[in-house]
């Protein structure tokens, strides 16, 4: 068992992949009862790309992450824990689906 109770998945997109991201967002809301955040067409927090966030509990990790692997449509997905230590959560307790992007970690210092 893990001590992590919640994760965030940040789906990254650009103006070129905006439609793919909207389609994925709709698929997520159609298939899961998860907290899907705002569709940000701007940079938010440490994220170097436009994104939207999905919050999910640990019990959903084994269901939701494999589903994302199959349905992300080549979009990059950044997944991290939510322990309350933002720097640790965005550097050590992470996994990526697709291309890895460099985060702006200065905001946590």
Tab-separated table of N, CA, C and O in Angstrom:
chain	number	residue	atom	x	y	z
A	1	UNK	N	0.843	-1.189	0.000
A	1	UNK	CA	0.000	0.000	0.000
A	1	UNK	C	0.881	1.244	0.000
A	1	UNK	O	1.982	1.239	0.511
A	2	UNK	N	0.336	2.300	-0.540
A	2	UNK	CA	1.037	3.578	-0.591
A	2	UNK	C	0.395	4.564	0.368
A	2	UNK	O	-0.776	4.420	0.723
A	3	UNK	N	1.173	5.553	0.776
A	3	UNK	CA	0.627	6.589	1.650
A	3	UNK	C	0.000	7.729	0.846
A	3	UNK	O	-0.574	8.647	1.405
A	4	UNK	N	0.123	7.669	-0.472
A	4	UNK	CA	-0.456	8.706	-1.316
A	4	UNK	C	-1.954	8.477	-1.435
A	4	UNK	O	-2.407	7.386	-1.729
A	5	UNK	N	-2.732	9.530	-1.231
A	5	UNK	CA	-4.178	9.372	-1.334
A	5	UNK	C	-4.741	9.980	-2.613
A	5	UNK	O	-5.843	9.640	-3.023
A	6	UNK	N	-3.973	10.881	-3.239
A	6	UNK	CA	-4.480	11.555	-4.430
A	6	UNK	C	-3.350	11.816	-5.418
A	6	UNK	O	-2.199	12.013	-5.029
A	7	UNK	N	-3.716	11.827	-6.675
A	7	UNK	CA	-2.806	12.154	-7.767
A	7	UNK	C	-3.446	13.228	-8.637
A	7	UNK	O	-4.671	13.362	-8.681
A	8	UNK	N	-2.593	13.938	-9.356
A	8	UNK	CA	-3.041	14.837	-10.420
A	8	UNK	C	-2.425	14.349	-11.721
A	8	UNK	O	-1.239	14.015	-11.758
A	9	UNK	N	-3.223	14.321	-12.756
A	9	UNK	CA	-2.730	14.086	-14.116
A	9	UNK	C	-2.930	15.390	-14.876
A	9	UNK	O	-4.032	15.946	-14.888
A	10	UNK	N	-1.857	15.896	-15.449
A	10	UNK	CA	-1.919	17.117	-16.250
A	10	UNK	C	-1.723	16.721	-17.704
A	10	UNK	O	-0.669	16.176	-18.061
A	11	UNK	N	-2.726	16.949	-18.502
A	11	UNK	CA	-2.655	16.622	-19.926
A	11	UNK	C	-2.195	17.869	-20.652
A	11	UNK	O	-2.832	18.928	-20.558
A	12	UNK	N	-1.071	17.758	-21.350
A	12	UNK	CA	-0.458	18.885	-22.043
A	12	UNK	C	-0.910	18.936	-23.494
A	12	UNK	O	-1.037	17.902	-24.150
A	13	UNK	N	-1.084	20.169	-23.983
A	13	UNK	CA	-1.470	20.357	-25.379
A	13	UNK	C	-1.003	21.732	-25.848
A	13	UNK	O	-0.489	22.526	-25.067
A	14	UNK	N	-1.189	21.987	-27.115
A	14	UNK	CA	-0.815	23.266	-27.724
A	14	UNK	C	-1.941	23.694	-28.652
A	14	UNK	O	-2.948	22.988	-28.791
A	15	UNK	N	-1.754	24.810	-29.343
A	15	UNK	CA	-2.774	25.243	-30.295
A	15	UNK	C	-2.956	24.207	-31.404
A	15	UNK	O	-4.060	24.037	-31.920
A	16	UNK	N	-1.899	23.483	-31.731
A	16	UNK	CA	-1.977	22.446	-32.767
A	16	UNK	C	-2.702	21.186	-32.310
A	16	UNK	O	-3.220	20.433	-33.138
A	17	UNK	N	-2.704	20.928	-30.994
A	17	UNK	CA	-3.320	19.698	-30.479
A	17	UNK	C	-4.537	19.982	-29.602
A	17	UNK	O	-5.031	19.100	-28.902
A	18	UNK	N	-5.024	21.211	-29.663
A	18	UNK	CA	-6.167	21.644	-28.873
A	18	UNK	C	-7.379	20.718	-29.058
A	18	UNK	O	-8.023	20.324	-28.083
A	19	UNK	N	-7.695	20.372	-30.291
A	19	UNK	CA	-8.857	19.513	-30.561
A	19	UNK	C	-8.684	18.129	-29.952
A	19	UNK	O	-9.637	17.557	-29.408
A	20	UNK	N	-7.468	17.575	-30.037
A	20	UNK	CA	-7.193	16.268	-29.425
A	20	UNK	C	-7.408	16.329	-27.913
A	20	UNK	O	-7.951	15.407	-27.314
A	21	UNK	N	-6.956	17.432	-27.312
A	21	UNK	CA	-7.091	17.581	-25.867
A	21	UNK	C	-8.565	17.705	-25.455
A	21	UNK	O	-8.990	17.104	-24.466
A	22	UNK	N	-9.333	18.475	-26.200
A	22	UNK	CA	-10.765	18.609	-25.889
A	22	UNK	C	-11.472	17.258	-26.028
A	22	UNK	O	-12.333	16.918	-25.221
A	23	UNK	N	-11.105	16.516	-27.059
A	23	UNK	CA	-11.684	15.188	-27.255
A	23	UNK	C	-11.339	14.274	-26.081
A	23	UNK	O	-12.209	13.557	-25.572
A	24	UNK	N	-10.079	14.311	-25.637
A	24	UNK	CA	-9.680	13.487	-24.494
A	24	UNK	C	-10.401	13.918	-23.224
A	24	UNK	O	-10.875	13.077	-22.452
A	25	UNK	N	-10.518	15.210	-23.022
A	25	UNK	CA	-11.225	15.715	-21.847
A	25	UNK	C	-12.668	15.205	-21.833
A	25	UNK	O	-13.171	14.759	-20.791
A	26	UNK	N	-13.328	15.244	-22.967
A	26	UNK	CA	-14.706	14.741	-23.059
A	26	UNK	C	-14.771	13.238	-22.808
A	26	UNK	O	-15.694	12.758	-22.141
A	27	UNK	N	-13.799	12.489	-23.327
A	27	UNK	CA	-13.763	11.040	-23.083
A	27	UNK	C	-13.600	10.740	-21.598
A	27	UNK	O	-14.213	9.814	-21.071
A	28	UNK	N	-12.752	11.525	-20.934
A	28	UNK	CA	-12.544	11.313	-19.501
A	28	UNK	C	-13.838	11.551	-18.742
A	28	UNK	O	-14.242	10.741	-17.911
A	29	UNK	N	-14.517	12.663	-19.029
A	29	UNK	CA	-15.762	12.957	-18.310
A	29	UNK	C	-16.869	11.961	-18.663
A	29	UNK	O	-17.727	11.679	-17.828
A	30	UNK	N	-16.833	11.399	-19.874
A	30	UNK	CA	-17.827	10.399	-20.269
A	30	UNK	C	-17.589	9.045	-19.607
A	30	UNK	O	-18.534	8.287	-19.400
A	31	UNK	N	-16.333	8.736	-19.289
A	31	UNK	CA	-15.982	7.403	-18.801
A	31	UNK	C	-15.680	7.317	-17.307
A	31	UNK	O	-15.637	6.215	-16.758
A	32	UNK	N	-15.449	8.461	-16.660
A	32	UNK	CA	-15.055	8.456	-15.254
A	32	UNK	C	-15.780	9.560	-14.496
A	32	UNK	O	-16.117	10.586	-15.069
A	33	UNK	N	-15.939	9.336	-13.195
A	33	UNK	CA	-16.465	10.379	-12.296
A	33	UNK	C	-15.282	10.968	-11.540
A	33	UNK	O	-15.116	10.757	-10.338
A	34	UNK	N	-14.442	11.682	-12.265
A	34	UNK	CA	-13.249	12.297	-11.688
A	34	UNK	C	-13.381	13.808	-11.774
A	34	UNK	O	-14.154	14.338	-12.573
A	35	UNK	N	-12.601	14.490	-10.952
A	35	UNK	CA	-12.597	15.952	-10.930
A	35	UNK	C	-11.707	16.458	-12.062
A	35	UNK	O	-10.480	16.389	-11.975
A	36	UNK	N	-12.322	16.944	-13.136
A	36	UNK	CA	-11.593	17.461	-14.293
A	36	UNK	C	-11.597	18.982	-14.201
A	36	UNK	O	-12.654	19.599	-14.084
A	37	UNK	N	-10.398	19.555	-14.249
A	37	UNK	CA	-10.250	20.990	-14.065
A	37	UNK	C	-10.422	21.794	-15.342
A	37	UNK	O	-10.851	21.290	-16.383
A	38	UNK	N	-10.044	23.036	-15.249
A	38	UNK	CA	-10.174	24.010	-16.328
A	38	UNK	C	-9.272	23.665	-17.507
A	38	UNK	O	-8.147	23.219	-17.325
A	39	UNK	N	-9.763	23.910	-18.688
A	39	UNK	CA	-9.017	23.733	-19.934
A	39	UNK	C	-8.219	25.007	-20.149
A	39	UNK	O	-8.728	25.996	-20.669
A	40	UNK	N	-6.954	25.004	-19.704
A	40	UNK	CA	-6.115	26.207	-19.720
A	40	UNK	C	-5.392	26.371	-21.046
A	40	UNK	O	-4.492	25.602	-21.352
A	41	UNK	N	-5.763	27.378	-21.795
A	41	UNK	CA	-5.052	27.720	-23.027
A	41	UNK	C	-4.064	28.839	-22.705
A	41	UNK	O	-4.030	29.882	-23.359
A	42	UNK	N	-3.296	28.603	-21.665
A	42	UNK	CA	-2.236	29.490	-21.189
A	42	UNK	C	-1.381	28.664	-20.233
A	42	UNK	O	-1.778	27.568	-19.812
A	43	UNK	N	-0.219	29.178	-19.882
A	43	UNK	CA	0.649	28.481	-18.933
A	43	UNK	C	0.128	28.715	-17.522
A	43	UNK	O	-0.236	29.837	-17.168
A	44	UNK	N	0.106	27.649	-16.727
A	44	UNK	CA	-0.394	27.709	-15.356
A	44	UNK	C	0.598	26.981	-14.457
A	44	UNK	O	1.041	25.875	-14.784
A	45	UNK	N	0.920	27.587	-13.325
A	45	UNK	CA	1.808	26.952	-12.353
A	45	UNK	C	3.158	26.599	-12.967
A	45	UNK	O	3.709	27.362	-13.749
A	46	UNK	N	3.670	25.409	-12.660
A	46	UNK	CA	4.982	25.009	-13.169
A	46	UNK	C	4.930	24.395	-14.566
A	46	UNK	O	5.957	23.987	-15.102
A	47	UNK	N	3.754	24.349	-15.149
A	47	UNK	CA	3.567	23.591	-16.390
A	47	UNK	C	4.002	24.401	-17.616
A	47	UNK	O	3.568	25.537	-17.797
A	48	UNK	N	4.854	23.803	-18.459
A	48	UNK	CA	5.435	24.511	-19.598
A	48	UNK	C	4.563	24.496	-20.856
A	48	UNK	O	4.968	24.985	-21.901
A	49	UNK	N	3.392	23.912	-20.732
A	49	UNK	CA	2.466	23.804	-21.870
A	49	UNK	C	1.064	24.144	-21.377
A	49	UNK	O	0.789	24.122	-20.190
A	50	UNK	N	0.184	24.418	-22.311
A	50	UNK	CA	-1.227	24.514	-21.962
A	50	UNK	C	-1.634	23.158	-21.399
A	50	UNK	O	-1.060	22.115	-21.764
A	51	UNK	N	-2.641	23.142	-20.530
A	51	UNK	CA	-2.988	21.868	-19.892
A	51	UNK	C	-4.377	21.906	-19.275
A	51	UNK	O	-4.970	22.964	-19.101
A	52	UNK	N	-4.835	20.705	-18.950
A	52	UNK	CA	-5.957	20.560	-18.036
A	52	UNK	C	-5.599	19.467	-17.051
A	52	UNK	O	-4.801	18.588	-17.340
A	53	UNK	N	-6.180	19.552	-15.867
A	53	UNK	CA	-5.835	18.661	-14.764
A	53	UNK	C	-6.973	17.702	-14.468
A	53	UNK	O	-8.143	18.070	-14.555
A	54	UNK	N	-6.604	16.487	-14.076
A	54	UNK	CA	-7.569	15.510	-13.594
A	54	UNK	C	-7.086	15.024	-12.233
A	54	UNK	O	-5.949	14.565	-12.098
A	55	UNK	N	-7.933	15.159	-11.219
A	55	UNK	CA	-7.616	14.651	-9.884
A	55	UNK	C	-8.208	13.256	-9.747
A	55	UNK	O	-9.356	13.024	-10.149
A	56	UNK	N	-7.411	12.346	-9.174
A	56	UNK	CA	-7.948	11.006	-8.932
A	56	UNK	C	-7.308	10.391	-7.696
A	56	UNK	O	-6.176	10.702	-7.343
A	57	UNK	N	-8.065	9.523	-7.038
A	57	UNK	CA	-7.607	8.862	-5.825
A	57	UNK	C	-6.705	7.684	-6.172
A	57	UNK	O	-6.764	7.139	-7.281
A	58	UNK	N	-5.893	7.286	-5.208
A	58	UNK	CA	-4.961	6.171	-5.379
A	58	UNK	C	-5.665	4.920	-5.899
A	58	UNK	O	-5.132	4.223	-6.766
A	59	UNK	N	-6.863	4.639	-5.406
A	59	UNK	CA	-7.575	3.433	-5.828
A	59	UNK	C	-7.891	3.439	-7.324
A	59	UNK	O	-8.148	2.384	-7.907
A	60	UNK	N	-7.855	4.609	-7.959
A	60	UNK	CA	-8.136	4.719	-9.396
A	60	UNK	C	-6.877	4.652	-10.254
A	60	UNK	O	-6.972	4.580	-11.479
A	61	UNK	N	-5.692	4.669	-9.640
A	61	UNK	CA	-4.451	4.709	-10.409
A	61	UNK	C	-4.364	3.556	-11.405
A	61	UNK	O	-4.091	3.767	-12.586
A	62	UNK	N	-4.601	2.344	-10.949
A	62	UNK	CA	-4.491	1.156	-11.799
A	62	UNK	C	-5.567	1.057	-12.868
A	62	UNK	O	-5.444	0.258	-13.811
A	63	UNK	N	-6.602	1.847	-12.757
A	63	UNK	CA	-7.673	1.879	-13.754
A	63	UNK	C	-7.479	3.055	-14.710
A	63	UNK	O	-7.489	2.894	-15.931
A	64	UNK	N	-7.280	4.247	-14.130
A	64	UNK	CA	-7.232	5.459	-14.942
A	64	UNK	C	-5.935	5.599	-15.741
A	64	UNK	O	-5.969	5.968	-16.913
A	65	UNK	N	-4.785	5.302	-15.139
A	65	UNK	CA	-3.513	5.491	-15.846
A	65	UNK	C	-3.393	4.556	-17.056
A	65	UNK	O	-3.040	5.022	-18.148
A	66	UNK	N	-3.699	3.268	-16.952
A	66	UNK	CA	-3.676	2.443	-18.167
A	66	UNK	C	-4.670	2.930	-19.221
A	66	UNK	O	-4.385	2.873	-20.424
A	67	UNK	N	-5.824	3.414	-18.793
A	67	UNK	CA	-6.791	3.970	-19.745
A	67	UNK	C	-6.180	5.182	-20.454
A	67	UNK	O	-6.313	5.319	-21.673
A	68	UNK	N	-5.492	6.057	-19.694
A	68	UNK	CA	-4.821	7.209	-20.306
A	68	UNK	C	-3.750	6.761	-21.297
A	68	UNK	O	-3.580	7.384	-22.354
A	69	UNK	N	-3.021	5.702	-20.962
A	69	UNK	CA	-1.995	5.185	-21.869
A	69	UNK	C	-2.591	4.859	-23.232
A	69	UNK	O	-1.987	5.136	-24.261
A	70	UNK	N	-3.761	4.281	-23.222
A	70	UNK	CA	-4.418	3.867	-24.465
A	70	UNK	C	-5.161	4.993	-25.170
A	70	UNK	O	-5.362	4.937	-26.379
A	71	UNK	N	-5.568	6.010	-24.432
A	71	UNK	CA	-6.468	7.023	-24.992
A	71	UNK	C	-5.891	8.421	-25.084
A	71	UNK	O	-6.597	9.340	-25.517
A	72	UNK	N	-4.637	8.620	-24.743
A	72	UNK	CA	-4.069	9.973	-24.692
A	72	UNK	C	-3.815	10.571	-26.066
A	72	UNK	O	-3.536	11.763	-26.184
A	73	UNK	N	-3.900	9.780	-27.116
A	73	UNK	CA	-3.777	10.261	-28.494
A	73	UNK	C	-2.474	11.040	-28.720
A	73	UNK	O	-2.484	12.130	-29.287
A	74	UNK	N	-1.394	10.481	-28.187
A	74	UNK	CA	-0.035	11.021	-28.327
A	74	UNK	C	0.194	12.334	-27.585
A	74	UNK	O	1.220	12.966	-27.756
A	75	UNK	N	-0.750	12.751	-26.750
A	75	UNK	CA	-0.534	13.920	-25.899
A	75	UNK	C	0.351	13.515	-24.723
A	75	UNK	O	0.288	12.373	-24.257
A	76	UNK	N	1.159	14.437	-24.240
A	76	UNK	CA	1.972	14.184	-23.052
A	76	UNK	C	1.108	14.329	-21.809
A	76	UNK	O	0.272	15.240	-21.720
A	77	UNK	N	1.352	13.434	-20.850
A	77	UNK	CA	0.620	13.472	-19.592
A	77	UNK	C	1.633	13.417	-18.446
A	77	UNK	O	2.473	12.517	-18.397
A	78	UNK	N	1.546	14.383	-17.553
A	78	UNK	CA	2.387	14.460	-16.363
A	78	UNK	C	1.534	14.069	-15.172
A	78	UNK	O	0.493	14.680	-14.922
A	79	UNK	N	1.948	13.036	-14.442
A	79	UNK	CA	1.196	12.532	-13.293
A	79	UNK	C	2.058	12.693	-12.047
A	79	UNK	O	3.233	12.314	-12.059
A	80	UNK	N	1.471	13.245	-10.980
A	80	UNK	CA	2.232	13.400	-9.736
A	80	UNK	C	1.351	13.163	-8.519
A	80	UNK	O	0.124	13.251	-8.583
A	81	UNK	N	2.022	12.860	-7.422
A	81	UNK	CA	1.340	12.679	-6.151
A	81	UNK	C	0.938	14.031	-5.582
A	81	UNK	O	1.386	15.080	-6.048
A	82	UNK	N	0.114	13.992	-4.550
A	82	UNK	CA	-0.305	15.197	-3.835
A	82	UNK	C	-0.064	14.975	-2.342
A	82	UNK	O	-0.955	14.537	-1.615
A	83	UNK	N	1.170	15.228	-1.905
A	83	UNK	CA	1.540	15.005	-0.506
A	83	UNK	C	1.535	16.286	0.311
A	83	UNK	O	1.658	16.232	1.526
A	84	UNK	N	1.465	17.438	-0.355
A	84	UNK	CA	1.582	18.719	0.320
A	84	UNK	C	2.959	19.334	0.152
A	84	UNK	O	3.161	20.506	0.447
A	85	UNK	N	3.921	18.557	-0.320
A	85	UNK	CA	5.264	19.054	-0.618
A	85	UNK	C	5.342	19.241	-2.126
A	85	UNK	O	5.647	18.305	-2.869
A	86	UNK	N	5.035	20.446	-2.608
A	86	UNK	CA	4.931	20.699	-4.047
A	86	UNK	C	6.203	20.376	-4.810
A	86	UNK	O	6.144	19.821	-5.903
A	87	UNK	N	7.360	20.730	-4.250
A	87	UNK	CA	8.610	20.457	-4.951
A	87	UNK	C	8.823	18.953	-5.103
A	87	UNK	O	9.108	18.466	-6.203
A	88	UNK	N	8.655	18.219	-4.032
A	88	UNK	CA	8.788	16.760	-4.086
A	88	UNK	C	7.753	16.146	-5.037
A	88	UNK	O	8.074	15.274	-5.844
A	89	UNK	N	6.526	16.635	-4.947
A	89	UNK	CA	5.448	16.096	-5.791
A	89	UNK	C	5.697	16.333	-7.272
A	89	UNK	O	5.205	15.578	-8.107
A	90	UNK	N	6.434	17.377	-7.612
A	90	UNK	CA	6.665	17.707	-9.022
A	90	UNK	C	8.043	17.293	-9.530
A	90	UNK	O	8.390	17.563	-10.670
A	91	UNK	N	8.836	16.621	-8.655
A	91	UNK	CA	10.175	16.182	-9.079
A	91	UNK	C	10.425	14.701	-8.833
A	91	UNK	O	10.931	14.005	-9.709
A	92	UNK	N	10.094	14.213	-7.662
A	92	UNK	CA	10.423	12.836	-7.282
A	92	UNK	C	9.262	11.859	-7.466
A	92	UNK	O	9.458	10.732	-7.876
A	93	UNK	N	8.070	12.305	-7.108
A	93	UNK	CA	6.895	11.423	-7.116
A	93	UNK	C	6.073	11.637	-8.384
A	93	UNK	O	4.914	12.040	-8.334
A	94	UNK	N	6.706	11.371	-9.532
A	94	UNK	CA	6.070	11.669	-10.813
A	94	UNK	C	6.196	10.494	-11.777
A	94	UNK	O	7.028	9.611	-11.600
A	95	UNK	N	5.365	10.523	-12.798
A	95	UNK	CA	5.538	9.652	-13.960
A	95	UNK	C	5.001	10.396	-15.183
A	95	UNK	O	4.197	11.322	-15.064
A	96	UNK	N	5.507	9.997	-16.322
A	96	UNK	CA	5.151	10.644	-17.586
A	96	UNK	C	4.602	9.619	-18.556
A	96	UNK	O	5.094	8.493	-18.625
A	97	UNK	N	3.629	10.041	-19.328
A	97	UNK	CA	3.165	9.296	-20.493
A	97	UNK	C	3.492	10.171	-21.693
A	97	UNK	O	3.075	11.322	-21.756
A	98	UNK	N	4.282	9.655	-22.606
A	98	UNK	CA	4.676	10.451	-23.764
A	98	UNK	C	5.904	11.280	-23.482
A	98	UNK	O	6.729	10.949	-22.624
A	99	UNK	N	6.013	12.398	-24.211
A	99	UNK	CA	7.185	13.268	-24.119
A	99	UNK	C	7.296	13.916	-22.742
A	99	UNK	O	6.320	14.411	-22.186
A	100	UNK	N	8.510	13.900	-22.193
A	100	UNK	CA	8.796	14.554	-20.918
A	100	UNK	C	9.104	16.028	-21.185
A	100	UNK	O	9.823	16.360	-22.129
A	101	UNK	N	8.546	16.905	-20.359
A	101	UNK	CA	8.763	18.348	-20.482
A	101	UNK	C	9.431	18.859	-19.211
A	101	UNK	O	9.173	18.350	-18.121
A	102	UNK	N	10.227	19.873	-19.345
A	102	UNK	CA	10.892	20.492	-18.202
A	102	UNK	C	9.917	21.459	-17.533
A	102	UNK	O	9.393	22.371	-18.165
A	103	UNK	N	9.690	21.256	-16.231
A	103	UNK	CA	8.784	22.113	-15.474
A	103	UNK	C	9.502	23.361	-14.966
A	103	UNK	O	10.724	23.356	-14.784
A	104	UNK	N	8.737	24.416	-14.693
A	104	UNK	CA	9.262	25.626	-14.082
A	104	UNK	C	9.178	25.460	-12.570
A	104	UNK	O	8.180	25.846	-11.949
A	105	UNK	N	10.217	24.905	-11.981
A	105	UNK	CA	10.210	24.592	-10.545
A	105	UNK	C	10.542	25.799	-9.672
A	105	UNK	O	10.418	25.719	-8.442
A	106	UNK	N	10.929	26.909	-10.263
A	106	UNK	CA	11.277	28.119	-9.504
A	106	UNK	C	10.109	28.615	-8.649
A	106	UNK	O	10.316	29.223	-7.605
A	107	UNK	N	8.899	28.332	-9.069
A	107	UNK	CA	7.742	28.819	-8.319
A	107	UNK	C	7.627	28.143	-6.951
A	107	UNK	O	6.929	28.643	-6.083
A	108	UNK	N	8.324	27.027	-6.732
A	108	UNK	CA	8.265	26.315	-5.462
A	108	UNK	C	9.394	26.709	-4.504
A	108	UNK	O	9.497	26.176	-3.426
A	109	UNK	N	10.255	27.626	-4.923
A	109	UNK	CA	11.398	28.027	-4.082
A	109	UNK	C	11.090	29.291	-3.323
A	109	UNK	O	10.336	30.119	-3.689
